[in-house]
Amino acid sequence: MYFFVKKILFLFPAETAHRIAMSALEAVVAMPGGEKLLRKCFAVADKRLEKNVFGISFPNPVGLAAGFDKDGRHIRALAALGFGFVEVGTVTPLPQEGNPKPRLFRLPQDNALINRMGFNNAGLEALVDRLSKRPPGIVIGGNIGKNKSTPNERALQDYETCFEALFPHVDYFAVNVSSPNTPGLRELQEKEPLAALLRSLQQRNLQKKSPKPILLKIAPDLTDGQLDDIVEIVRESRIAGVIATNTTIGREGLRTSAARVAELGAGGLSGEPVRRRATEVVRYLHEKSAGSFPIIAVGGISSPESAREKMDAGASLVQVYTGFVYEGPGLIKRILRHFLKK
């Protein structure tokens, strides 16, 4: 079925197709019995799939990565498709339009996407308002970032603002310093500024009556030395874990012609081309840390086998995004059924 739906959606620009697909999904959920029908078709409810990671009970280990539902508009509908958790954002304190369109491109030969969205979102206030009415029983992560106009020396204030406002409404936090589409953002991945940022957030967190897990989302383009720094920083700051990985600025090994790739321009590459490197990063972090903190793996998961690959490398949970675009909602069901067989 999704093969035909995808044929139609791929006739439209990628960002337009996303809006069409989400509108159609919401229409189904709004129908009497629609949500129940979606769950019957796509969800896999089985106690054996439940996982407790950093103190949170997940109904299953397959989540939706940040960026797909930035403003938390579709949480209920997406949960009906069988996701074990949904990560909203990246959210910034103030609304921002993001980069000029077009800014999201498909590479069908590679089962990949290039995006330079630029943290487009409706802002913190709008997200908090939606999450204050969140449906019960769904694990939600809040992916936080800084506004483009905020200089790096004041970035901490943006992250703290998002943390405080979202704290009552999300189950865990993802600190995004790894998007390639906000100028200078990745500089915050350097050891000293990153350690300072995470220490400050964790200090605030530990002052709460019931602290919540803080995770760091990292790029796949880090060197082994930088990954060693990440392990040290996670231990020193006592945050809960790592999300590995974000999109890559690399363009190696693509089937799409170099001319076409050059024509599309800058942006983060996601999907199948990131699969191997994302797995390498997960394995490296898991081995270097001796499994001392959980890892959520994301990058190139488009089949049950690629999801299993991440778990075997040391991931506790996985997230999908580009694979979901190319494979449709049936992907979650296939992955979960595969996990049940192992």
Tab-separated table of C-alpha atoms in Angstrom, residues 27-322:
chain	number	residue	atom	x	y	z
A	27	ALA	CA	-7.718	13.152	9.169
A	28	VAL	CA	-7.680	9.408	9.801
A	29	VAL	CA	-7.196	9.900	13.549
A	30	ALA	CA	-10.076	12.391	13.634
A	31	MET	CA	-12.475	9.810	12.169
A	32	PRO	CA	-14.495	7.656	14.586
A	33	GLY	CA	-12.423	4.556	15.160
A	34	GLY	CA	-9.548	5.947	13.084
A	35	GLU	CA	-6.903	5.823	15.787
A	36	LYS	CA	-7.927	2.293	16.750
A	37	LEU	CA	-7.692	1.246	13.096
A	38	LEU	CA	-4.166	2.657	12.777
A	39	ARG	CA	-3.061	0.811	15.892
A	40	LYS	CA	-4.557	-2.412	14.596
A	41	CYS	CA	-2.741	-2.018	11.275
A	42	PHE	CA	0.648	-0.837	12.470
A	43	ALA	CA	1.230	-1.112	16.229
A	44	VAL	CA	2.789	-4.115	17.942
A	45	ALA	CA	1.794	-4.388	21.596
A	46	ASP	CA	3.855	-7.026	23.401
A	47	LYS	CA	5.259	-6.965	26.923
A	48	ARG	CA	8.487	-8.501	25.633
A	49	LEU	CA	9.228	-5.300	23.722
A	50	GLU	CA	9.107	-3.080	26.796
A	51	LYS	CA	12.411	-1.544	27.863
A	52	ASN	CA	13.405	0.500	30.879
A	53	VAL	CA	16.156	2.915	29.915
A	54	PHE	CA	17.461	5.775	32.090
A	55	GLY	CA	14.522	5.221	34.400
A	56	ILE	CA	11.815	5.525	31.743
A	57	SER	CA	9.560	2.638	30.750
A	58	PHE	CA	9.303	2.508	26.946
A	59	PRO	CA	6.520	0.361	25.421
A	60	ASN	CA	8.964	-0.578	22.680
A	61	PRO	CA	12.488	0.493	21.630
A	62	VAL	CA	11.647	2.186	18.289
A	63	GLY	CA	11.173	5.941	18.390
A	64	LEU	CA	10.703	8.803	15.969
A	65	ALA	CA	13.723	11.092	15.712
A	66	ALA	CA	13.575	14.840	16.224
A	67	GLY	CA	12.824	17.036	13.227
A	68	PHE	CA	9.825	15.111	11.954
A	69	ASP	CA	7.325	16.682	14.351
A	70	LYS	CA	9.202	19.796	15.416
A	71	ASP	CA	6.209	21.574	16.940
A	72	GLY	CA	4.510	18.575	18.574
A	73	ARG	CA	1.459	18.820	16.307
A	74	HIS	CA	1.078	15.098	15.556
A	75	ILE	CA	2.130	13.177	18.680
A	76	ARG	CA	-1.112	11.267	19.108
A	77	ALA	CA	-1.308	10.298	15.440
A	78	LEU	CA	2.342	9.219	15.285
A	79	ALA	CA	1.999	7.150	18.457
A	80	ALA	CA	-0.913	5.329	16.795
A	81	LEU	CA	1.549	4.124	14.150
A	82	GLY	CA	3.372	2.110	16.805
A	83	PHE	CA	6.265	4.301	17.887
A	84	GLY	CA	7.514	3.608	21.387
A	85	PHE	CA	8.432	7.251	21.843
A	86	VAL	CA	8.368	10.521	19.925
A	87	GLU	CA	11.046	13.209	20.114
A	88	VAL	CA	9.745	16.701	19.350
A	89	GLY	CA	11.831	19.710	18.280
A	90	THR	CA	14.412	20.929	17.743
A	91	VAL	CA	12.741	23.841	19.530
A	92	THR	CA	14.311	27.265	20.074
A	93	PRO	CA	13.216	29.942	22.556
A	94	LEU	CA	11.892	32.236	19.821
A	95	PRO	CA	10.035	31.205	16.653
A	96	GLN	CA	12.162	31.178	13.532
A	97	GLU	CA	11.454	30.597	9.863
A	98	GLY	CA	14.563	28.576	9.191
A	99	ASN	CA	16.495	28.701	5.961
A	100	PRO	CA	14.979	29.760	2.613
A	101	LYS	CA	13.023	27.141	0.661
A	102	PRO	CA	13.617	24.725	-0.952
A	103	ARG	CA	15.590	23.241	1.922
A	104	LEU	CA	14.657	19.541	1.963
A	105	PHE	CA	15.641	17.225	-0.885
A	106	ARG	CA	15.300	13.535	-1.692
A	107	LEU	CA	18.058	11.348	-3.081
A	108	PRO	CA	15.954	8.308	-4.090
A	109	GLN	CA	18.896	6.369	-5.527
A	110	ASP	CA	20.485	6.471	-2.088
A	111	ASN	CA	17.362	6.249	0.107
A	112	ALA	CA	18.579	9.516	1.579
A	113	LEU	CA	17.604	13.093	2.309
A	114	ILE	CA	19.537	16.338	2.393
A	115	ASN	CA	18.109	19.031	4.619
A	116	ARG	CA	19.126	22.527	5.571
A	117	MET	CA	15.954	23.372	7.484
A	118	GLY	CA	17.735	25.591	9.988
A	119	PHE	CA	15.722	24.857	13.133
A	120	ASN	CA	12.468	26.141	11.638
A	121	ASN	CA	9.885	25.971	14.429
A	122	ALA	CA	7.006	27.869	15.990
A	123	GLY	CA	8.992	28.555	19.124
A	124	LEU	CA	9.029	27.425	22.724
A	125	GLU	CA	5.766	29.021	23.829
A	126	ALA	CA	3.768	27.268	21.103
A	127	LEU	CA	5.334	23.884	21.860
A	128	VAL	CA	4.747	24.219	25.597
A	129	ASP	CA	1.107	25.062	24.921
A	130	ARG	CA	0.629	21.909	22.829
A	131	LEU	CA	2.512	19.669	25.239
A	132	SER	CA	0.449	20.944	28.149
A	133	LYS	CA	-2.432	19.118	26.432
A	134	ARG	CA	-0.378	16.058	25.490
A	135	PRO	CA	-2.168	12.726	25.289
A	136	PRO	CA	-1.367	10.386	28.189
A	137	GLY	CA	0.700	7.253	27.906
A	138	ILE	CA	3.176	8.461	25.260
A	139	VAL	CA	6.876	8.889	26.015
A	140	ILE	CA	7.997	12.284	24.677
A	141	GLY	CA	11.499	13.658	24.336
A	142	GLY	CA	12.234	17.360	23.990
A	143	ASN	CA	15.053	18.253	21.600
A	144	ILE	CA	16.384	21.723	22.458
A	145	GLY	CA	18.592	24.177	20.579
A	146	LYS	CA	19.508	27.822	20.246
A	147	ASN	CA	18.169	30.536	17.983
A	148	LYS	CA	20.258	31.406	14.941
A	149	SER	CA	20.524	34.996	16.141
A	150	THR	CA	21.952	33.966	19.511
A	151	PRO	CA	25.771	34.102	19.550
A	152	ASN	CA	27.537	31.042	20.905
A	153	GLU	CA	28.750	32.924	23.974
A	154	ARG	CA	25.082	33.300	24.989
A	155	ALA	CA	23.917	29.891	23.770
A	156	LEU	CA	23.650	28.542	27.315
A	157	GLN	CA	20.805	30.945	28.045
A	158	ASP	CA	18.767	29.580	25.129
A	159	TYR	CA	19.276	25.976	26.239
A	160	GLU	CA	18.415	26.831	29.848
A	161	THR	CA	15.272	28.689	28.750
A	162	CYS	CA	14.086	25.679	26.745
A	163	PHE	CA	14.982	23.279	29.553
A	164	GLU	CA	13.037	25.161	32.219
A	165	ALA	CA	9.925	25.715	30.079
A	166	LEU	CA	9.756	22.134	28.789
A	167	PHE	CA	10.656	20.392	32.031
A	168	PRO	CA	7.046	19.752	33.177
A	169	HIS	CA	6.005	18.481	29.757
A	170	VAL	CA	8.623	16.029	28.454
A	171	ASP	CA	10.064	12.761	29.722
A	172	TYR	CA	13.665	13.357	28.616
A	173	PHE	CA	15.785	16.038	26.961
A	174	ALA	CA	18.032	15.902	23.904
A	175	VAL	CA	20.624	18.677	23.698
A	176	ASN	CA	21.235	19.409	20.027
A	177	VAL	CA	24.641	20.933	19.316
A	178	SER	CA	25.202	18.862	16.172
A	179	SER	CA	22.952	20.215	13.432
A	180	PRO	CA	25.052	21.455	10.488
A	181	ASN	CA	22.366	23.963	9.464
A	182	THR	CA	22.761	26.638	12.152
A	183	PRO	CA	25.981	28.608	11.608
A	184	GLY	CA	28.546	27.954	14.334
A	185	LEU	CA	26.375	25.474	16.257
A	186	ARG	CA	28.780	22.561	15.907
A	187	GLU	CA	31.470	24.653	17.593
A	188	LEU	CA	29.551	23.894	20.796
A	189	GLN	CA	30.610	20.251	20.409
A	190	GLU	CA	34.174	21.235	21.309
A	191	LYS	CA	35.189	19.915	24.705
A	192	GLU	CA	35.209	23.046	26.868
A	193	PRO	CA	31.979	24.746	25.716
A	194	LEU	CA	30.155	21.414	25.617
A	195	ALA	CA	31.248	20.448	29.115
A	196	ALA	CA	30.171	23.840	30.453
A	197	LEU	CA	26.776	23.609	28.742
A	198	LEU	CA	26.007	20.119	30.004
A	199	ARG	CA	27.254	20.820	33.525
A	200	SER	CA	24.976	23.837	33.780
A	201	LEU	CA	21.915	21.965	32.506
A	202	GLN	CA	22.577	19.001	34.758
A	203	GLN	CA	23.033	21.259	37.798
A	204	ARG	CA	19.613	22.729	37.112
A	205	ASN	CA	18.237	19.258	36.551
A	206	LEU	CA	19.551	17.869	39.832
A	207	GLN	CA	17.926	20.717	41.743
A	208	LYS	CA	14.511	19.462	40.617
A	209	LYS	CA	12.478	17.183	42.839
A	210	SER	CA	12.447	14.525	40.122
A	211	PRO	CA	15.322	15.070	37.658
A	212	LYS	CA	14.832	13.964	34.065
A	213	PRO	CA	17.308	12.273	31.712
A	214	ILE	CA	19.427	14.646	29.631
A	215	LEU	CA	20.960	13.200	26.472
A	216	LEU	CA	23.505	14.709	24.108
A	217	LYS	CA	22.904	14.428	20.364
A	218	ILE	CA	26.162	14.261	18.436
A	219	ALA	CA	27.286	14.404	14.814
A	220	PRO	CA	28.632	11.389	12.920
A	221	ASP	CA	31.549	13.528	11.715
A	222	LEU	CA	33.441	13.552	15.038
A	223	THR	CA	36.927	12.055	15.198
A	224	ASP	CA	37.835	9.255	17.592
A	225	GLY	CA	39.542	11.834	19.787
A	226	GLN	CA	36.392	13.917	19.931
A	227	LEU	CA	34.348	10.816	20.747
A	228	ASP	CA	36.763	10.104	23.595
A	229	ASP	CA	36.003	13.618	24.839
A	230	ILE	CA	32.267	12.875	24.621
A	231	VAL	CA	32.677	9.799	26.825
A	232	GLU	CA	34.625	11.838	29.370
A	233	ILE	CA	32.106	14.710	29.314
A	234	VAL	CA	29.123	12.383	29.765
A	235	ARG	CA	30.782	10.798	32.784
A	236	GLU	CA	31.894	14.118	34.282
A	237	SER	CA	28.568	15.901	33.785
A	238	ARG	CA	26.554	12.825	34.833
A	239	ILE	CA	24.034	13.262	32.037
A	240	ALA	CA	22.033	10.170	31.123
A	241	GLY	CA	23.433	9.262	27.724
A	242	VAL	CA	23.967	10.019	24.033
A	243	ILE	CA	21.950	10.090	20.827
A	244	ALA	CA	24.144	8.993	17.937
A	245	THR	CA	23.961	10.373	15.347
A	246	ASN	CA	22.680	13.523	13.651
A	247	THR	CA	23.070	14.138	9.919
A	248	THR	CA	26.469	14.278	8.208
A	249	ILE	CA	28.104	16.984	6.135
A	250	GLY	CA	29.889	14.257	4.176
A	251	ARG	CA	28.892	13.228	0.642
A	252	GLU	CA	31.037	10.140	0.120
A	253	GLY	CA	29.849	7.018	-1.702
A	254	LEU	CA	26.572	8.368	-3.082
A	255	ARG	CA	24.906	6.816	-6.126
A	256	THR	CA	23.318	10.161	-6.972
A	257	SER	CA	25.480	12.019	-9.492
A	258	ALA	CA	28.017	14.484	-8.137
A	259	ALA	CA	26.465	17.172	-10.341
A	260	ARG	CA	23.036	16.649	-8.790
A	261	VAL	CA	24.466	16.628	-5.272
A	262	ALA	CA	26.342	19.861	-5.979
A	263	GLU	CA	23.159	21.388	-7.388
A	264	LEU	CA	21.268	20.611	-4.154
A	265	GLY	CA	23.893	22.438	-2.128
A	266	ALA	CA	24.661	22.471	1.583
A	267	GLY	CA	22.815	20.581	4.290
A	268	GLY	CA	22.867	17.488	6.462
A	269	LEU	CA	22.730	14.105	4.739
A	270	SER	CA	20.603	11.390	6.359
A	271	GLY	CA	19.437	7.916	5.486
A	272	GLU	CA	21.223	4.867	4.123
A	273	PRO	CA	24.566	6.635	3.420
A	274	VAL	CA	24.924	7.413	7.144
A	275	ARG	CA	24.175	3.864	8.270
A	276	ARG	CA	27.700	2.489	8.560
A	277	ARG	CA	29.237	5.552	10.197
A	278	ALA	CA	26.375	5.900	12.690
A	279	THR	CA	26.843	2.269	13.693
A	280	GLU	CA	30.597	2.801	14.045
A	281	VAL	CA	29.995	5.743	16.384
A	282	VAL	CA	27.530	3.751	18.491
A	283	ARG	CA	29.954	0.845	18.775
A	284	TYR	CA	32.913	3.094	19.585
A	285	LEU	CA	31.043	4.945	22.335
A	286	HIS	CA	29.668	1.719	23.790
A	287	GLU	CA	33.077	0.060	23.898
A	288	LYS	CA	35.011	3.106	25.131
A	289	SER	CA	32.492	3.715	27.897
A	290	ALA	CA	32.268	0.016	28.765
A	291	GLY	CA	28.516	0.371	28.365
A	292	SER	CA	28.338	2.853	31.244
A	293	PHE	CA	25.609	4.978	29.646
A	294	PRO	CA	22.704	4.252	27.281
A	295	ILE	CA	22.847	5.199	23.612
A	296	ILE	CA	19.900	5.966	21.348
A	297	ALA	CA	20.963	5.066	17.814
A	298	VAL	CA	19.720	6.895	14.743
A	299	GLY	CA	21.084	6.983	11.214
A	300	GLY	CA	20.319	4.779	8.241
A	301	ILE	CA	17.714	2.582	9.916
A	302	SER	CA	15.439	1.505	7.098
A	303	SER	CA	14.996	-2.222	7.752
A	304	PRO	CA	14.772	-4.695	10.630
A	305	GLU	CA	18.360	-5.732	9.914
A	306	SER	CA	19.741	-2.197	10.162
A	307	ALA	CA	17.863	-1.689	13.440
A	308	ARG	CA	19.291	-4.934	14.812
A	309	GLU	CA	22.758	-3.811	13.695
A	310	LYS	CA	22.487	-0.740	15.924
A	311	MET	CA	21.308	-2.763	18.916
A	312	ASP	CA	24.119	-5.254	18.439
A	313	ALA	CA	26.586	-2.340	18.374
A	314	GLY	CA	25.430	-1.301	21.840
A	315	ALA	CA	22.325	0.842	21.424
A	316	SER	CA	19.545	0.622	23.998
A	317	LEU	CA	16.928	2.265	21.761
A	318	VAL	CA	16.688	3.268	18.107
A	319	GLN	CA	15.056	6.126	16.222
A	320	VAL	CA	13.976	6.416	12.607
A	321	TYR	CA	13.358	9.363	10.311
A	322	THR	CA	14.532	9.012	6.707
